[in-house]
Short mmCIF file of C-alpha atoms in Angstrom, two decimals:
data_model
loop_
_atom_site.label_atom_id
_atom_site.label_comp_id
_atom_site.label_asym_id
_atom_site.label_seq_id
_atom_site.Cartn_x
_atom_site.Cartn_y
_atom_site.Cartn_z
CA MET A 4 -20.71 -16.57 -19.14
CA LYS A 5 -16.98 -17.31 -19.09
CA GLN A 6 -16.63 -16.78 -22.83
CA SER A 7 -18.57 -13.54 -22.67
CA PHE A 8 -16.40 -12.12 -19.89
CA ILE A 9 -13.07 -12.94 -21.52
CA TYR A 10 -14.42 -11.68 -24.83
CA ARG A 11 -15.20 -8.31 -23.25
CA VAL A 12 -11.73 -8.14 -21.67
CA CYS A 13 -10.21 -8.84 -25.06
CA ALA A 14 -12.32 -6.09 -26.61
CA LEU A 15 -11.15 -3.64 -23.99
CA PHE A 16 -7.50 -4.42 -24.67
CA LEU A 17 -7.99 -4.00 -28.40
CA PHE A 18 -9.59 -0.65 -27.71
CA PHE A 19 -7.17 0.64 -25.11
CA TRP A 20 -4.15 -0.02 -27.29
CA ALA A 21 -5.65 1.70 -30.30
CA VAL A 22 -6.84 5.01 -28.92
CA SER A 23 -5.37 8.38 -29.73
CA ALA A 24 -4.88 11.28 -27.37
CA HIS A 25 -6.81 14.52 -27.41
CA ALA A 26 -9.31 16.48 -25.28
CA ASP A 27 -8.97 16.45 -21.48
CA SER A 28 -5.62 15.93 -19.81
CA PHE A 29 -6.49 12.68 -18.01
CA SER A 30 -7.57 11.04 -21.27
CA ALA A 31 -4.42 12.33 -22.92
CA ASP A 32 -2.20 11.10 -20.07
CA LEU A 33 -3.72 7.62 -20.18
CA SER A 34 -3.55 7.52 -23.98
CA ASP A 35 0.12 8.51 -23.84
CA LEU A 36 0.86 5.61 -21.50
CA LEU A 37 -0.99 3.13 -23.71
CA ASN A 38 0.33 4.49 -26.99
CA SER A 39 3.92 4.08 -25.81
CA VAL A 40 3.38 0.30 -25.94
CA GLN A 41 3.71 -1.29 -29.37
CA SER A 42 3.80 -4.81 -27.97
CA MET A 43 3.51 -6.46 -24.58
CA ARG A 44 3.93 -9.89 -23.04
CA ALA A 45 3.11 -10.82 -19.43
CA SER A 46 1.74 -13.45 -17.10
CA PHE A 47 -1.46 -12.67 -15.22
CA THR A 48 -3.57 -13.60 -12.22
CA GLN A 49 -7.30 -13.01 -12.61
CA THR A 50 -9.53 -12.97 -9.53
CA THR A 51 -13.30 -12.43 -9.53
CA TYR A 52 -15.22 -11.27 -6.43
CA ASP A 53 -18.98 -11.22 -5.88
CA ASN A 54 -20.79 -8.16 -4.55
CA GLN A 55 -19.99 -9.28 -0.99
CA GLY A 56 -16.25 -9.39 -1.68
CA LYS A 57 -16.06 -13.19 -1.75
CA VAL A 58 -13.71 -14.82 -4.27
CA THR A 59 -15.75 -16.77 -6.81
CA GLN A 60 -13.09 -17.58 -9.40
CA LYS A 61 -9.32 -17.40 -9.78
CA SER A 62 -7.27 -18.21 -12.85
CA TYR A 63 -3.72 -17.87 -14.14
CA GLY A 64 -2.14 -17.54 -17.54
CA GLN A 65 -0.15 -15.54 -20.08
CA MET A 66 -1.07 -12.76 -22.46
CA ALA A 67 0.48 -10.98 -25.42
CA MET A 68 -0.58 -8.03 -27.56
CA GLN A 69 0.83 -6.29 -30.59
CA ARG A 70 -0.30 -3.30 -32.60
CA PRO A 71 -2.42 -3.18 -34.61
CA GLY A 72 -5.24 -5.34 -33.28
CA LYS A 73 -3.39 -8.53 -32.28
CA PHE A 74 -4.14 -10.08 -28.92
CA ARG A 75 -3.57 -13.40 -27.13
CA TRP A 76 -5.08 -14.36 -23.76
CA GLU A 77 -4.24 -17.87 -22.56
CA VAL A 78 -5.63 -19.27 -19.32
CA THR A 79 -3.43 -22.16 -18.18
CA LYS A 80 -5.19 -23.09 -14.92
CA PRO A 81 -7.49 -24.18 -13.45
CA ILE A 82 -9.33 -24.70 -16.77
CA PRO A 83 -7.28 -24.04 -19.93
CA GLN A 84 -8.72 -21.65 -22.50
CA LEU A 85 -7.18 -19.70 -25.36
CA ILE A 86 -8.42 -16.43 -26.87
CA ILE A 87 -6.76 -15.05 -30.00
CA ALA A 88 -7.74 -11.86 -31.82
CA ASN A 89 -6.13 -10.89 -35.09
CA GLN A 90 -7.68 -7.64 -36.32
CA SER A 91 -10.85 -9.04 -37.91
CA LYS A 92 -11.50 -12.40 -36.20
CA LEU A 93 -11.60 -13.80 -32.70
CA TRP A 94 -10.92 -17.45 -31.82
CA ILE A 95 -12.15 -18.87 -28.50
CA TYR A 96 -10.63 -22.31 -27.95
CA ASP A 97 -11.70 -24.66 -25.14
CA PRO A 98 -9.24 -27.61 -25.08
CA ASP A 99 -11.33 -29.65 -22.62
CA LEU A 100 -14.30 -29.48 -25.01
CA GLU A 101 -12.12 -29.79 -28.13
CA GLN A 102 -14.09 -26.86 -29.51
CA VAL A 103 -13.22 -23.50 -31.05
CA THR A 104 -15.66 -20.66 -31.73
CA ILE A 105 -14.77 -18.10 -34.40
CA ARG A 106 -16.37 -14.67 -34.27
CA SER A 107 -16.11 -11.61 -36.45
CA LEU A 108 -14.92 -8.63 -34.44
CA SER A 109 -16.61 -6.18 -36.80
CA LYS A 110 -20.05 -7.79 -36.42
CA THR A 111 -20.31 -8.00 -32.66
CA THR A 112 -20.32 -4.40 -31.60
CA GLY A 113 -23.71 -4.82 -29.95
CA GLU A 114 -22.19 -7.24 -27.46
CA THR A 115 -18.90 -5.37 -27.14
CA PRO A 116 -19.12 -1.80 -28.42
CA ALA A 117 -15.46 -1.23 -27.58
CA LEU A 118 -14.59 -3.20 -30.70
CA LEU A 119 -15.82 -0.31 -32.80
CA LEU A 120 -13.19 1.84 -31.19
CA SER A 121 -10.06 -0.06 -32.14
CA HIS A 122 -9.03 2.62 -34.62
CA ASP A 123 -6.32 5.22 -34.25
CA ASN A 124 -8.55 8.20 -34.96
CA LEU A 125 -10.83 7.68 -31.97
CA GLY A 126 -10.15 8.88 -28.44
CA LEU A 127 -10.87 7.67 -24.94
CA GLU A 128 -12.91 10.73 -24.07
CA LYS A 129 -15.46 9.90 -26.78
CA ASP A 130 -16.71 6.85 -24.91
CA PHE A 131 -15.36 7.12 -21.37
CA THR A 132 -15.24 9.67 -18.59
CA VAL A 133 -11.61 9.42 -17.48
CA LYS A 134 -10.36 10.54 -14.07
CA SER A 135 -7.14 10.22 -12.13
CA ILE A 136 -7.71 8.55 -8.74
CA GLN A 137 -5.68 7.78 -5.63
CA ARG A 138 -5.23 4.12 -4.77
CA GLY A 139 -2.44 2.25 -3.00
CA SER A 140 1.12 3.53 -2.66
CA PRO A 141 2.35 6.79 -4.26
CA GLU A 142 4.38 4.97 -6.93
CA TRP A 143 1.14 3.81 -8.52
CA ARG A 144 -0.80 5.95 -10.97
CA TRP A 145 -4.47 5.02 -11.28
CA PHE A 146 -7.12 5.99 -13.80
CA SER A 147 -10.87 5.45 -13.52
CA LEU A 148 -12.93 4.99 -16.69
CA ILE A 149 -16.72 5.15 -16.69
CA PRO A 150 -18.50 4.25 -19.98
CA LYS A 151 -20.69 7.08 -21.23
CA LYS A 152 -23.10 4.64 -22.86
CA LYS A 153 -24.52 1.93 -20.66
CA SER A 154 -24.92 -1.62 -21.98
CA ASP A 155 -25.99 -4.86 -20.34
CA ASN A 156 -22.81 -6.47 -21.65
CA MET A 157 -20.42 -3.64 -20.81
CA PHE A 158 -18.50 -3.02 -17.59
CA GLU A 159 -19.89 -0.39 -15.23
CA SER A 160 -16.42 0.89 -14.39
CA ILE A 161 -12.79 0.17 -15.19
CA GLN A 162 -9.69 1.08 -13.20
CA MET A 163 -6.18 0.82 -14.61
CA GLY A 164 -3.05 1.00 -12.44
CA PHE A 165 0.44 1.81 -13.70
CA VAL A 166 3.90 1.68 -12.12
CA LYS A 167 6.80 3.25 -14.00
CA LYS A 168 4.65 3.47 -17.14
CA GLN A 169 3.82 -0.25 -17.04
CA ILE A 170 0.24 -1.41 -16.62
CA ARG A 171 0.23 -3.60 -13.50
CA GLU A 172 -3.43 -4.03 -12.68
CA MET A 173 -6.95 -3.70 -14.09
CA ARG A 174 -10.11 -3.70 -11.98
CA LEU A 175 -13.40 -4.25 -13.81
CA GLN A 176 -16.84 -3.99 -12.22
CA ASP A 177 -19.93 -5.34 -13.96
CA ASN A 178 -23.57 -4.32 -13.57
CA LEU A 179 -24.14 -7.00 -10.90
CA GLY A 180 -21.50 -5.52 -8.61
CA HIS A 181 -18.97 -8.27 -9.33
CA THR A 182 -15.36 -7.12 -9.53
CA THR A 183 -12.62 -8.79 -11.53
CA VAL A 184 -9.02 -7.91 -10.75
CA VAL A 185 -6.36 -8.71 -13.35
CA GLN A 186 -2.78 -8.42 -12.06
CA PHE A 187 0.16 -8.55 -14.46
CA GLN A 188 3.58 -9.99 -13.67
CA LYS A 189 6.82 -10.57 -15.62
CA ILE A 190 5.93 -7.72 -17.95
CA GLN A 191 7.90 -7.21 -21.16
CA MET A 192 7.11 -4.16 -23.26
CA ASN A 193 7.98 -3.36 -26.87
CA VAL A 194 9.54 -6.75 -27.51
CA SER A 195 9.56 -8.80 -30.69
CA LEU A 196 6.71 -11.32 -30.76
CA ALA A 197 6.33 -14.29 -33.09
CA SER A 198 3.42 -13.99 -35.53
CA SER A 199 2.41 -17.55 -34.60
CA LEU A 200 1.23 -16.25 -31.22
CA PHE A 201 -1.68 -14.56 -32.99
CA THR A 202 -2.81 -17.37 -35.28
CA PHE A 203 -4.89 -20.45 -34.56
CA LYS A 204 -5.03 -23.61 -36.64
CA PRO A 205 -7.39 -26.22 -35.18
CA SER A 206 -6.54 -29.88 -35.49
CA SER A 207 -8.89 -32.30 -37.23
CA LYS A 208 -10.22 -33.39 -33.82
CA VAL A 209 -11.45 -29.92 -32.90
CA ASP A 210 -15.09 -29.00 -33.46
CA VAL A 211 -15.19 -25.63 -35.26
CA ILE A 212 -18.14 -23.29 -34.68
CA ASP A 213 -17.86 -20.49 -37.22
CA GLU A 214 -20.08 -17.52 -36.35
CA THR A 215 -18.44 -15.06 -38.73
CA HIS A 216 -21.26 -15.35 -41.27
CA LYS A 217 -24.04 -14.62 -38.80
CA LYS A 218 -25.94 -11.41 -39.40
#
């Protein structure tokens, strides 16, 4: 469950930072905001609520992304976990289990169809209905994204909030009515990032589960 959720979040980031802008103005506006970011580093707070609004999980960590297709999502507490995507492969490392799972991004589109969309020639409007919405104070600019194709493993809706062209918050609702809010702090955009952030080399003590050869 936890792996699946973070995997889907990773897929969304890989998609959102690879789209191109055309068609309706809201899609173009959102694409312009995302396409202005070549790299990003931030800390995050991730809170999950059930369909009654009760907090069921809260975690903290750091993330980094770099075009094209590089992504790092590191949960530091309460339970450490590291997700690294580097264009073709995804590593999911659980330190407490001393286990890493390797997946092929290109072979898992059934679970996360957004992975198909991490190419520059595809647009948001192809797979999402994008609208501008009002939420919070006037300095915020919010977009609502509703997937055009429904999937059991896809989010029902996504909201993205920006302040001064920086993404500050994402709100993701699944098909059970659970909402996950990801808030970003200490944001750095278009900065130089070490290539080592997007590589993973397991030690000899780590159990490696390689799923890249699965059909």
